[in-house]
mmCIF file of C-alpha atoms and ligand atoms in Angstrom:
data_model
loop_
_atom_site.group_PDB
_atom_site.id
_atom_site.type_symbol
_atom_site.label_atom_id
_atom_site.label_comp_id
_atom_site.label_asym_id
_atom_site.label_seq_id
_atom_site.Cartn_x
_atom_site.Cartn_y
_atom_site.Cartn_z
ATOM 1 C CA MET A 1 189.358 290.161 29.459
ATOM 2 C CA GLU A 2 188.514 293.423 30.798
ATOM 3 C CA GLU A 3 191.593 296.070 30.437
ATOM 4 C CA LYS A 4 192.062 297.524 33.712
ATOM 5 C CA LEU A 5 192.500 294.156 35.496
ATOM 6 C CA ILE A 6 195.706 293.395 37.479
ATOM 7 C CA ILE A 7 197.204 290.074 36.602
ATOM 8 C CA PRO A 8 199.550 288.135 39.051
ATOM 9 C CA ASN A 9 203.255 288.358 38.498
ATOM 10 C CA HIS A 10 203.278 284.805 39.589
ATOM 11 C CA VAL A 11 200.344 282.122 39.612
ATOM 12 C CA GLY A 12 200.832 278.928 40.976
ATOM 13 C CA ILE A 13 198.809 276.079 40.008
ATOM 14 C CA ILE A 14 198.123 272.596 41.767
ATOM 15 C CA MET A 15 196.478 270.358 39.181
ATOM 16 C CA ASP A 16 194.736 268.253 41.142
ATOM 17 C CA GLY A 17 191.553 266.053 40.545
ATOM 18 C CA ASN A 18 192.447 264.357 37.098
ATOM 19 C CA GLY A 19 191.510 261.023 38.712
ATOM 20 C CA ARG A 20 188.035 261.422 40.015
ATOM 21 C CA TRP A 21 187.585 263.806 37.017
ATOM 22 C CA ALA A 22 188.001 260.339 34.831
ATOM 23 C CA VAL A 23 186.384 257.758 37.223
ATOM 24 C CA GLU A 24 182.993 260.028 37.167
ATOM 25 C CA ARG A 25 183.104 259.496 33.329
ATOM 26 C CA GLY A 26 183.689 255.793 34.013
ATOM 27 C CA LYS A 27 186.982 255.859 32.578
ATOM 28 C CA THR A 28 190.781 254.986 34.543
ATOM 29 C CA ARG A 29 192.646 257.675 36.346
ATOM 30 C CA THR A 30 195.251 257.806 33.783
ATOM 31 C CA TYR A 31 192.906 258.802 31.051
ATOM 32 C CA GLY A 32 192.318 262.189 33.321
ATOM 33 C CA HIS A 33 196.025 262.855 33.409
ATOM 34 C CA LYS A 34 196.258 262.749 29.614
ATOM 35 C CA THR A 35 193.189 265.008 29.366
ATOM 36 C CA ALA A 36 194.913 267.055 31.825
ATOM 37 C CA VAL A 37 198.024 267.849 29.324
ATOM 38 C CA SER A 38 195.929 269.552 26.736
ATOM 39 C CA THR A 39 194.111 271.328 29.587
ATOM 40 C CA LEU A 40 197.563 272.259 30.408
ATOM 41 C CA LYS A 41 198.341 273.416 26.533
ATOM 42 C CA ASP A 42 195.436 275.843 26.309
ATOM 43 C CA LEU A 43 196.041 277.351 29.959
ATOM 44 C CA CYS A 44 199.754 277.954 29.070
ATOM 45 C CA VAL A 45 198.509 279.438 25.659
ATOM 46 C CA HIS A 46 196.378 281.952 27.791
ATOM 47 C CA MET A 47 198.853 282.474 30.097
ATOM 48 C CA VAL A 48 201.055 283.852 27.793
ATOM 49 C CA ASP A 49 198.222 285.914 26.197
ATOM 50 C CA VAL A 50 196.758 287.793 29.613
ATOM 51 C CA GLY A 51 200.399 288.652 30.778
ATOM 52 C CA VAL A 52 201.112 286.323 33.050
ATOM 53 C CA LYS A 53 205.188 286.401 33.725
ATOM 54 C CA TYR A 54 205.838 283.264 36.086
ATOM 55 C CA ALA A 55 203.688 279.926 36.639
ATOM 56 C CA SER A 56 204.663 277.312 38.620
ATOM 57 C CA LEU A 57 202.730 274.129 38.096
ATOM 58 C CA TYR A 58 202.717 271.247 40.651
ATOM 59 C CA ALA A 59 203.076 268.111 38.087
ATOM 60 C CA PHE A 60 204.223 265.140 40.651
ATOM 61 C CA SER A 61 205.314 265.667 44.580
ATOM 62 C CA THR A 62 207.949 264.272 46.144
ATOM 63 C CA GLU A 63 204.767 261.891 48.053
ATOM 64 C CA ASN A 64 202.973 260.896 44.449
ATOM 65 C CA PHE A 65 205.390 258.029 44.620
ATOM 66 C CA LYS A 66 203.573 256.293 47.239
ATOM 67 C CA ARG A 67 200.885 255.569 44.199
ATOM 68 C CA ASP A 68 200.486 252.018 42.482
ATOM 69 C CA ILE A 69 203.617 251.638 40.058
ATOM 70 C CA LYS A 70 201.090 251.257 37.057
ATOM 71 C CA GLU A 71 200.012 254.777 37.673
ATOM 72 C CA VAL A 72 203.598 256.234 38.552
ATOM 73 C CA ASP A 73 205.067 254.841 35.157
ATOM 74 C CA PHE A 74 201.768 256.119 33.172
ATOM 75 C CA LEU A 75 203.042 259.275 34.336
ATOM 76 C CA MET A 76 206.519 258.982 33.630
ATOM 77 C CA ASN A 77 206.175 258.305 30.361
ATOM 78 C CA LEU A 78 202.964 260.780 30.064
ATOM 79 C CA PHE A 79 205.970 263.484 31.119
ATOM 80 C CA ILE A 80 208.033 262.246 28.409
ATOM 81 C CA ALA A 81 205.696 262.418 25.881
ATOM 82 C CA THR A 82 204.654 265.507 26.664
ATOM 83 C CA PHE A 83 208.302 267.429 26.935
ATOM 84 C CA ASN A 84 209.303 265.943 23.376
ATOM 85 C CA LYS A 85 206.452 266.277 21.393
ATOM 86 C CA GLU A 86 203.151 268.355 22.972
ATOM 87 C CA PHE A 87 205.200 271.103 24.247
ATOM 88 C CA GLU A 88 206.929 272.139 20.825
ATOM 89 C CA PHE A 89 204.402 274.911 20.388
ATOM 90 C CA LEU A 90 205.483 276.545 23.677
ATOM 91 C CA LYS A 91 208.904 277.123 21.989
ATOM 92 C CA LYS A 92 207.129 279.409 19.603
ATOM 93 C CA LYS A 93 205.174 281.333 21.925
ATOM 94 C CA LYS A 94 208.605 281.908 23.360
ATOM 95 C CA VAL A 95 208.369 280.065 26.946
ATOM 96 C CA ARG A 96 210.910 279.292 29.009
ATOM 97 C CA ILE A 97 210.340 275.955 30.972
ATOM 98 C CA VAL A 98 212.559 275.543 34.063
ATOM 99 C CA PHE A 99 211.943 272.526 36.625
ATOM 100 C CA SER A 100 211.887 272.364 40.457
ATOM 101 C CA GLY A 101 212.348 269.078 42.379
ATOM 102 C CA ARG A 102 214.752 266.463 42.965
ATOM 103 C CA ARG A 103 215.884 264.423 39.921
ATOM 104 C CA GLU A 104 216.555 261.607 42.179
ATOM 105 C CA PRO A 105 214.943 259.273 41.299
ATOM 106 C CA LEU A 106 213.562 260.349 38.551
ATOM 107 C CA PRO A 107 214.398 257.783 35.055
ATOM 108 C CA GLU A 108 216.922 258.735 33.100
ATOM 109 C CA LYS A 109 214.365 259.107 30.146
ATOM 110 C CA VAL A 110 212.312 261.629 31.581
ATOM 111 C CA LEU A 111 215.621 263.934 32.906
ATOM 112 C CA LYS A 112 216.665 263.813 29.373
ATOM 113 C CA ALA A 113 213.782 265.025 28.390
ATOM 114 C CA MET A 114 213.353 268.133 30.882
ATOM 115 C CA ASP A 115 217.138 268.884 30.316
ATOM 116 C CA LYS A 116 216.539 269.278 26.437
ATOM 117 C CA LEU A 117 213.240 271.582 27.049
ATOM 118 C CA VAL A 118 215.526 273.397 29.536
ATOM 119 C CA ASP A 119 217.863 274.148 26.870
ATOM 120 C CA GLU A 120 215.992 274.717 24.015
ATOM 121 C CA THR A 121 213.891 277.516 25.960
ATOM 122 C CA LYS A 122 216.321 278.965 27.932
ATOM 123 C CA ASP A 123 216.439 282.359 25.722
ATOM 124 C CA ASN A 124 212.775 282.939 25.877
ATOM 125 C CA LYS A 125 211.290 285.613 27.871
ATOM 126 C CA ALA A 126 207.179 285.937 27.627
ATOM 127 C CA LEU A 127 206.688 283.126 30.278
ATOM 128 C CA VAL A 128 208.482 281.158 32.608
ATOM 129 C CA LEU A 129 207.104 277.953 33.247
ATOM 130 C CA ASN A 130 208.617 276.263 36.451
ATOM 131 C CA ILE A 131 207.073 272.717 36.049
ATOM 132 C CA CYS A 132 207.170 270.856 40.199
ATOM 133 C CA LEU A 133 208.108 267.144 39.171
ATOM 134 C CA ASN A 134 209.183 265.292 41.906
ATOM 135 C CA TYR A 135 208.910 268.392 44.274
ATOM 136 C CA GLY A 136 208.398 268.977 47.695
ATOM 137 C CA SER A 137 208.466 272.227 49.885
ATOM 138 C CA HIS A 138 210.291 270.229 52.662
ATOM 139 C CA ALA A 139 212.581 268.629 50.359
ATOM 140 C CA GLU A 140 213.504 272.246 48.877
ATOM 141 C CA ILE A 141 214.163 273.286 52.378
ATOM 142 C CA VAL A 142 216.681 270.433 52.929
ATOM 143 C CA ASP A 143 218.604 270.829 49.584
ATOM 144 C CA THR A 144 219.036 274.605 50.029
ATOM 145 C CA THR A 145 220.208 274.335 53.350
ATOM 146 C CA LYS A 146 222.489 271.883 51.962
ATOM 147 C CA LYS A 147 223.775 274.222 49.059
ATOM 148 C CA LEU A 148 224.219 276.855 51.671
ATOM 149 C CA CYS A 149 226.323 274.899 54.123
ATOM 150 C CA GLU A 150 228.408 273.700 51.349
ATOM 151 C CA LEU A 151 228.955 277.428 49.985
ATOM 152 C CA TYR A 152 230.118 278.060 53.453
ATOM 153 C CA LYS A 153 232.579 274.896 53.859
ATOM 154 C CA ASP A 154 234.118 276.170 50.941
ATOM 155 C CA GLY A 155 234.503 279.528 52.378
ATOM 156 C CA LYS A 156 232.323 281.265 49.616
ATOM 157 C CA ILE A 157 230.019 282.839 52.089
ATOM 158 C CA GLU A 158 229.992 283.593 55.506
ATOM 159 C CA LEU A 159 227.522 282.910 58.506
ATOM 160 C CA ASP A 160 226.378 286.674 58.195
ATOM 161 C CA ASP A 161 225.622 286.081 54.588
ATOM 162 C CA ILE A 162 222.591 284.542 55.249
ATOM 163 C CA ASP A 163 219.407 286.377 54.889
ATOM 164 C CA GLU A 164 216.285 285.991 53.049
ATOM 165 C CA GLU A 165 217.772 286.827 49.746
ATOM 166 C CA LEU A 166 220.370 284.604 49.651
ATOM 167 C CA ILE A 167 217.764 281.855 50.837
ATOM 168 C CA SER A 168 215.205 282.642 48.222
ATOM 169 C CA LYS A 169 218.371 282.381 45.308
ATOM 170 C CA ASN A 170 219.129 279.218 46.464
ATOM 171 C CA LEU A 171 215.669 277.460 46.372
ATOM 172 C CA TYR A 172 215.491 275.615 43.401
ATOM 173 C CA GLN A 173 214.640 278.272 41.127
ATOM 174 C CA ASP A 174 215.347 281.863 41.770
ATOM 175 C CA LEU A 175 211.637 283.442 41.228
ATOM 176 C CA PRO A 176 209.606 286.242 42.575
ATOM 177 C CA PRO A 177 206.922 285.343 45.411
ATOM 178 C CA LEU A 178 203.780 283.870 44.389
ATOM 179 C CA ASP A 179 201.133 286.179 44.251
ATOM 180 C CA PHE A 180 198.040 283.530 43.758
ATOM 181 C CA VAL A 181 198.055 279.750 44.218
ATOM 182 C CA ILE A 182 195.197 277.851 42.593
ATOM 183 C CA ARG A 183 194.548 274.546 43.453
ATOM 184 C CA THR A 184 191.842 272.817 41.570
ATOM 185 C CA SER A 185 189.159 269.821 42.574
ATOM 186 C CA GLY A 186 187.752 271.911 46.167
ATOM 187 C CA GLU A 187 190.771 270.083 48.067
ATOM 188 C CA LEU A 188 191.979 272.882 50.714
ATOM 189 C CA ARG A 189 195.720 271.937 51.143
ATOM 190 C CA LEU A 190 198.802 272.868 49.802
ATOM 191 C CA SER A 191 200.068 269.383 50.117
ATOM 192 C CA ASN A 192 203.804 270.508 50.097
ATOM 193 C CA PHE A 193 203.316 272.683 47.210
ATOM 194 C CA MET A 194 206.021 275.949 47.373
ATOM 195 C CA MET A 195 205.527 276.836 51.054
ATOM 196 C CA TYR A 196 208.514 279.163 51.344
ATOM 197 C CA GLN A 197 207.297 281.187 48.132
ATOM 198 C CA ALA A 198 203.607 281.245 48.958
ATOM 199 C CA SER A 199 203.838 283.139 51.723
ATOM 200 C CA TYR A 200 201.929 286.193 51.236
ATOM 201 C CA ALA A 201 200.047 284.499 48.186
ATOM 202 C CA GLU A 202 196.421 284.865 47.570
ATOM 203 C CA PHE A 203 194.735 281.486 47.533
ATOM 204 C CA TYR A 204 191.977 280.092 45.445
ATOM 205 C CA PHE A 205 190.171 276.859 45.343
ATOM 206 C CA PRO A 206 187.673 276.443 42.497
ATOM 207 C CA LYS A 207 185.647 272.906 42.825
ATOM 208 C CA VAL A 208 186.244 271.900 39.454
ATOM 209 C CA TYR A 209 188.792 269.302 38.498
ATOM 210 C CA PHE A 210 191.982 270.138 36.519
ATOM 211 C CA PRO A 211 190.923 268.768 32.933
ATOM 212 C CA ASP A 212 187.780 270.971 33.305
ATOM 213 C CA PHE A 213 189.939 274.395 34.439
ATOM 214 C CA ASN A 214 189.599 275.857 30.905
ATOM 215 C CA ASN A 215 190.622 279.668 30.022
ATOM 216 C CA GLU A 216 187.130 280.792 31.149
ATOM 217 C CA GLU A 217 187.492 279.168 34.959
ATOM 218 C CA PHE A 218 191.526 280.915 34.766
ATOM 219 C CA ASP A 219 189.606 284.463 34.121
ATOM 220 C CA LYS A 220 187.240 283.857 36.435
ATOM 221 C CA ALA A 221 190.124 283.141 38.942
ATOM 222 C CA ILE A 222 191.641 286.203 37.845
ATOM 223 C CA LEU A 223 188.671 288.066 38.875
ATOM 224 C CA GLU A 224 188.708 286.984 42.152
ATOM 225 C CA PHE A 225 192.599 287.656 42.667
ATOM 226 C CA ASN A 226 190.869 291.252 42.052
ATOM 227 C CA LYS A 227 189.052 291.772 44.434
ATOM 228 C CA ARG A 228 191.177 290.466 47.356
ATOM 229 C CA ASN A 229 193.157 293.077 49.293
ATOM 230 C CA ARG A 230 196.684 292.191 49.976
ATOM 231 C CA ARG A 231 198.180 294.049 52.939
ATOM 232 C CA PHE A 232 201.410 292.239 53.346
ATOM 233 C CA GLY A 233 200.885 293.134 56.895
ATOM 234 C CA GLY A 234 200.868 296.974 56.614
ATOM 235 C CA VAL A 235 197.559 298.845 57.077
ATOM 236 C CA LYS A 236 195.131 299.548 53.822
HETATM 237 C C1 IPE B 1 196.194 265.057 40.536
HETATM 238 O O1 IPE B 1 195.063 264.942 39.838
HETATM 239 C C2 IPE B 1 197.237 265.322 39.316
HETATM 240 C C3 IPE B 1 198.748 264.386 40.179
HETATM 241 C C4 IPE B 1 198.815 264.368 41.669
HETATM 242 C C5 IPE B 1 199.910 263.699 39.521
HETATM 243 P P1 IPE B 1 195.076 263.292 40.887
HETATM 244 O O2 IPE B 1 195.770 262.006 40.296
HETATM 245 O O3 IPE B 1 196.015 263.620 42.493
HETATM 246 O O4 IPE B 1 193.977 263.369 40.782
HETATM 247 P P2 IPE B 1 192.498 262.918 42.336
HETATM 248 O O5 IPE B 1 192.635 264.225 43.236
HETATM 249 O O6 IPE B 1 193.036 261.726 42.613
HETATM 250 O O7 IPE B 1 191.272 263.087 41.450
HETATM 251 C C1 IPE B 2 199.237 267.203 44.938
HETATM 252 O O1 IPE B 2 198.140 266.502 44.955
HETATM 253 C C2 IPE B 2 200.145 266.978 43.745
HETATM 254 C C3 IPE B 2 199.307 267.521 42.478
HETATM 255 C C4 IPE B 2 198.654 267.940 42.189
HETATM 256 C C5 IPE B 2 201.075 266.728 41.537
HETATM 257 P P1 IPE B 2 197.806 265.429 45.365
HETATM 258 O O2 IPE B 2 196.434 264.662 44.987
HETATM 259 O O3 IPE B 2 198.807 264.213 45.439
HETATM 260 O O4 IPE B 2 197.761 265.659 46.570
HETATM 261 P P2 IPE B 2 196.893 265.169 48.342
HETATM 262 O O5 IPE B 2 197.543 263.361 48.283
HETATM 263 O O6 IPE B 2 195.562 265.012 48.154
HETATM 264 O O7 IPE B 2 197.279 266.059 49.488
HETATM 265 MG MG1 MG B 3 194.776 264.714 43.702
#
Protein backbone atom coordinates (compact mmCIF):
# COMPACT_ATOMS: atom_id res chain seq x y z
CA MET A 1 0.00 0.00 0.00
CA GLU A 2 1.04 3.63 -0.54
CA GLU A 3 2.99 5.37 2.20
CA LYS A 4 0.84 8.40 2.91
CA LEU A 5 -2.45 6.63 3.49
CA ILE A 6 -4.24 7.25 6.76
CA ILE A 7 -4.83 3.96 8.53
CA PRO A 8 -7.95 4.02 10.70
CA ASN A 9 -7.01 3.48 14.34
CA HIS A 10 -10.06 1.31 15.10
CA VAL A 11 -11.72 -0.76 12.38
CA GLY A 12 -14.97 -2.66 12.88
CA ILE A 13 -15.82 -5.56 10.60
CA ILE A 14 -19.29 -7.08 10.34
CA MET A 15 -18.27 -10.37 8.79
CA ASP A 16 -21.45 -11.12 6.86
CA GLY A 17 -22.41 -13.37 3.94
CA ASN A 18 -20.79 -16.68 4.87
CA GLY A 19 -24.01 -18.63 4.30
CA ARG A 20 -24.79 -17.10 0.91
CA TRP A 21 -21.18 -17.56 -0.20
CA ALA A 22 -21.41 -21.30 0.49
CA VAL A 23 -24.92 -21.83 -0.89
CA GLU A 24 -23.89 -20.15 -4.17
CA ARG A 25 -21.21 -22.83 -4.41
CA GLY A 26 -23.64 -25.66 -3.76
CA LYS A 27 -22.24 -26.19 -0.25
CA THR A 28 -23.79 -26.05 3.21
CA ARG A 29 -23.80 -22.75 5.11
CA THR A 30 -21.34 -24.19 7.62
CA TYR A 31 -18.72 -24.52 4.89
CA GLY A 32 -18.96 -20.73 4.54
CA HIS A 33 -18.27 -20.22 8.24
CA LYS A 34 -15.27 -22.53 8.06
CA THR A 35 -13.84 -20.68 5.07
CA ALA A 36 -14.40 -17.38 6.88
CA VAL A 37 -11.91 -18.46 9.55
CA SER A 38 -9.11 -18.76 7.02
CA THR A 39 -10.06 -15.40 5.45
CA LEU A 40 -9.97 -13.88 8.91
CA LYS A 41 -6.55 -15.31 9.72
CA ASP A 42 -5.03 -13.66 6.63
CA LEU A 43 -6.82 -10.44 7.41
CA CYS A 44 -5.48 -10.30 10.98
CA VAL A 45 -1.90 -10.61 9.75
CA HIS A 46 -2.58 -7.94 7.15
CA MET A 47 -4.07 -5.57 9.71
CA VAL A 48 -0.98 -5.93 11.89
CA ASP A 49 1.24 -5.30 8.85
CA VAL A 50 -0.58 -2.13 7.73
CA GLY A 51 -0.66 -0.77 11.30
CA VAL A 52 -4.29 -1.03 12.42
CA LYS A 53 -4.19 -0.73 16.23
CA TYR A 54 -7.72 -1.91 17.15
CA ALA A 55 -10.05 -4.19 15.24
CA SER A 56 -13.53 -5.21 16.39
CA LEU A 57 -14.95 -8.26 14.68
CA TYR A 58 -18.61 -9.22 14.76
CA ALA A 59 -18.52 -13.00 15.12
CA PHE A 60 -21.93 -13.81 16.66
CA SER A 61 -24.78 -11.51 17.63
CA THR A 62 -27.21 -11.91 20.52
CA GLU A 63 -29.85 -12.43 17.79
CA ASN A 64 -27.88 -15.24 16.10
CA PHE A 65 -29.21 -17.65 18.75
CA LYS A 66 -32.46 -17.56 16.74
CA ARG A 67 -30.79 -19.72 14.09
CA ASP A 68 -31.23 -23.44 13.66
CA ILE A 69 -29.67 -25.26 16.62
CA LYS A 70 -27.40 -27.22 14.24
CA GLU A 71 -25.88 -24.03 12.82
CA VAL A 72 -25.48 -22.54 16.31
CA ASP A 73 -23.78 -25.74 17.53
CA PHE A 74 -21.50 -25.76 14.51
CA LEU A 75 -20.50 -22.16 15.18
CA MET A 76 -19.83 -22.82 18.88
CA ASN A 77 -17.57 -25.75 17.98
CA LEU A 78 -15.88 -23.65 15.32
CA PHE A 79 -15.17 -20.96 17.92
CA ILE A 80 -13.61 -23.55 20.23
CA ALA A 81 -11.39 -24.98 17.47
CA THR A 82 -10.45 -21.51 16.22
CA PHE A 83 -9.54 -20.12 19.63
CA ASN A 84 -7.69 -23.25 20.75
CA LYS A 85 -5.76 -23.95 17.54
CA GLU A 86 -6.26 -21.66 14.54
CA PHE A 87 -5.37 -18.49 16.45
CA GLU A 88 -2.07 -19.86 17.76
CA PHE A 89 -0.14 -17.76 15.20
CA LEU A 90 -1.67 -14.54 16.57
CA LYS A 91 0.43 -14.91 19.68
CA LYS A 92 3.61 -14.71 17.60
CA LYS A 93 2.18 -11.71 15.77
CA LYS A 94 1.79 -10.00 19.18
CA VAL A 95 -1.97 -9.64 18.87
CA ARG A 96 -3.92 -9.09 22.07
CA ILE A 97 -7.37 -10.67 22.10
CA VAL A 98 -10.31 -9.38 24.09
CA PHE A 99 -14.01 -10.25 23.89
CA SER A 100 -17.19 -8.21 23.97
CA GLY A 101 -20.58 -9.71 24.69
CA ARG A 102 -22.61 -11.57 27.29
CA ARG A 103 -21.15 -14.76 28.67
CA GLU A 104 -24.63 -16.18 29.30
CA PRO A 105 -25.67 -18.58 27.63
CA LEU A 106 -22.38 -19.44 25.92
CA PRO A 107 -21.28 -23.06 26.51
CA GLU A 108 -18.59 -23.61 29.13
CA LYS A 109 -16.10 -24.93 26.56
CA VAL A 110 -16.38 -21.75 24.49
CA LEU A 111 -15.90 -19.59 27.58
CA LYS A 112 -12.86 -21.62 28.57
CA ALA A 113 -11.24 -21.20 25.14
CA MET A 114 -12.00 -17.47 25.22
CA ASP A 115 -10.53 -16.97 28.70
CA LYS A 116 -7.40 -18.89 27.79
CA LEU A 117 -6.80 -16.78 24.69
CA VAL A 118 -7.34 -13.54 26.59
CA ASP A 119 -4.90 -14.63 29.29
CA GLU A 120 -2.22 -15.85 26.87
CA THR A 121 -2.26 -12.65 24.81
CA LYS A 122 -2.77 -10.05 27.53
CA ASP A 123 0.70 -8.50 27.24
CA ASN A 124 0.70 -8.20 23.43
CA LYS A 125 0.79 -4.75 21.92
CA ALA A 126 0.72 -4.95 18.11
CA LEU A 127 -3.05 -5.03 17.59
CA VAL A 128 -6.03 -5.35 19.93
CA LEU A 129 -8.52 -7.77 18.41
CA ASN A 130 -11.91 -7.30 20.03
CA ILE A 131 -14.08 -10.29 19.16
CA CYS A 132 -17.78 -9.55 19.53
CA LEU A 133 -19.33 -12.88 20.49
CA ASN A 134 -22.87 -13.12 21.76
CA TYR A 135 -22.68 -9.36 21.36
CA GLY A 136 -25.45 -6.83 20.91
CA SER A 137 -25.35 -3.06 21.38
CA HIS A 138 -28.66 -3.09 23.20
CA ALA A 139 -27.44 -5.74 25.65
CA GLU A 140 -24.22 -3.75 26.12
CA ILE A 141 -26.15 -0.59 27.02
CA VAL A 142 -28.27 -2.57 29.50
CA ASP A 143 -25.20 -4.20 31.06
CA THR A 144 -23.29 -0.91 31.26
CA THR A 145 -26.25 0.79 32.89
CA LYS A 146 -26.44 -1.98 35.48
CA LYS A 147 -22.70 -1.68 36.14
CA LEU A 148 -23.00 2.06 36.76
CA CYS A 149 -26.01 1.54 39.03
CA GLU A 150 -23.99 -0.95 41.10
CA LEU A 151 -21.13 1.56 41.38
CA TYR A 152 -23.60 4.21 42.51
CA LYS A 153 -25.27 1.86 44.99
CA ASP A 154 -21.88 0.96 46.49
CA GLY A 155 -21.02 4.63 46.88
CA LYS A 156 -18.16 4.38 44.38
CA ILE A 157 -19.54 7.07 42.06
CA GLU A 158 -21.91 10.00 42.40
CA LEU A 159 -24.58 10.97 39.89
CA ASP A 160 -22.47 13.85 38.65
CA ASP A 161 -19.60 11.47 37.85
CA ILE A 162 -21.67 9.95 35.03
CA ASP A 163 -20.39 11.47 31.83
CA GLU A 164 -19.46 10.22 28.35
CA GLU A 165 -16.00 9.15 29.48
CA LEU A 166 -17.34 7.05 32.37
CA ILE A 167 -19.93 5.39 30.12
CA SER A 168 -17.28 4.64 27.51
CA LYS A 169 -14.98 3.12 30.15
CA ASN A 170 -17.76 0.86 31.40
CA LEU A 171 -18.76 -0.66 28.09
CA TYR A 172 -17.68 -4.30 27.61
CA GLN A 173 -14.22 -3.06 26.59
CA ASP A 174 -12.61 0.34 27.07
CA LEU A 175 -11.59 1.01 23.46
CA PRO A 176 -11.17 4.13 21.35
CA PRO A 177 -14.13 5.04 19.11
CA LEU A 178 -14.58 3.23 15.82
CA ASP A 179 -13.16 5.12 12.86
CA PHE A 180 -14.29 2.80 10.11
CA VAL A 181 -16.99 0.12 9.94
CA ILE A 182 -16.94 -2.38 7.10
CA ARG A 183 -19.90 -4.69 6.49
CA THR A 184 -19.44 -7.27 3.78
CA SER A 185 -22.19 -8.88 1.65
CA GLY A 186 -23.96 -5.69 0.61
CA GLU A 187 -26.37 -5.42 3.54
CA LEU A 188 -26.81 -1.81 4.61
CA ARG A 189 -27.39 -2.10 8.35
CA LEU A 190 -25.60 -2.37 11.69
CA SER A 191 -27.57 -5.35 13.04
CA ASN A 192 -26.93 -4.26 16.64
CA PHE A 193 -23.14 -3.81 16.19
CA MET A 194 -21.33 -1.25 18.38
CA MET A 195 -23.84 1.56 18.02
CA TYR A 196 -22.31 3.68 20.76
CA GLN A 197 -18.76 3.27 19.47
CA ALA A 198 -19.71 3.87 15.82
CA SER A 199 -21.31 7.29 16.37
CA TYR A 200 -18.72 9.06 14.18
CA ALA A 201 -17.38 6.14 12.17
CA GLU A 202 -17.22 6.10 8.39
CA PHE A 203 -19.18 3.22 6.82
CA TYR A 204 -18.28 1.01 3.90
CA PHE A 205 -20.46 -1.73 2.43
CA PRO A 206 -18.59 -3.85 -0.12
CA LYS A 207 -20.72 -6.34 -2.06
CA VAL A 208 -18.36 -9.29 -1.54
CA TYR A 209 -19.28 -11.98 0.93
CA PHE A 210 -16.92 -12.25 3.89
CA PRO A 211 -15.08 -15.43 2.72
CA ASP A 212 -13.98 -13.39 -0.33
CA PHE A 213 -12.93 -10.36 1.69
CA ASN A 214 -9.20 -10.85 1.12
CA ASN A 215 -6.33 -8.47 1.79
CA GLU A 216 -6.81 -6.78 -1.56
CA GLU A 217 -10.43 -6.02 -0.62
CA PHE A 218 -9.20 -4.63 2.68
CA ASP A 219 -6.76 -2.34 0.86
CA LYS A 220 -9.62 -1.12 -1.34
CA ALA A 221 -11.55 -0.32 1.83
CA ILE A 222 -8.62 1.70 3.18
CA LEU A 223 -8.44 3.66 -0.07
CA GLU A 224 -12.14 4.42 0.28
CA PHE A 225 -11.61 5.53 3.90
CA ASN A 226 -8.97 7.95 2.68
CA LYS A 227 -11.48 9.64 0.38
CA ARG A 228 -13.80 10.53 3.23
CA ASN A 229 -13.93 14.00 4.73
CA ARG A 230 -14.45 13.56 8.46
CA ARG A 231 -15.84 16.70 10.04
CA PHE A 232 -17.03 15.60 13.51
CA GLY A 233 -19.61 18.35 13.46
CA GLY A 234 -17.12 21.06 12.61
CA VAL A 235 -16.38 22.76 9.30
CA LYS A 236 -13.60 21.54 7.04
C1 LIG B 1 -22.14 -14.13 8.99
O1 LIG B 1 -22.59 -14.82 7.87
C2 LIG B 1 -21.72 -15.05 10.12
C3 LIG B 1 -22.60 -15.02 11.28
C4 LIG B 1 -23.67 -14.27 11.45
C5 LIG B 1 -22.27 -15.94 12.36
P1 LIG B 1 -24.09 -15.32 7.79
O2 LIG B 1 -24.19 -16.65 8.43
O3 LIG B 1 -25.02 -14.28 8.31
O4 LIG B 1 -24.30 -15.49 6.22
P2 LIG B 1 -25.53 -14.95 5.37
O5 LIG B 1 -25.69 -13.50 5.69
O6 LIG B 1 -26.71 -15.75 5.80
O7 LIG B 1 -25.15 -15.20 3.97
C1 LIG C 1 -24.75 -9.77 11.76
O1 LIG C 1 -25.10 -10.56 10.66
C2 LIG C 1 -24.00 -10.59 12.77
C3 LIG C 1 -22.68 -11.06 12.36
C4 LIG C 1 -22.08 -10.83 11.23
C5 LIG C 1 -22.00 -11.86 13.34
P1 LIG C 1 -26.53 -11.24 10.54
O2 LIG C 1 -26.49 -12.00 9.28
O3 LIG C 1 -26.86 -11.96 11.77
O4 LIG C 1 -27.48 -9.97 10.43
P2 LIG C 1 -28.94 -9.81 9.79
O5 LIG C 1 -29.80 -10.86 10.42
O6 LIG C 1 -28.81 -9.98 8.31
O7 LIG C 1 -29.33 -8.41 10.15
MG1 LIG D 1 -25.92 -12.65 7.51
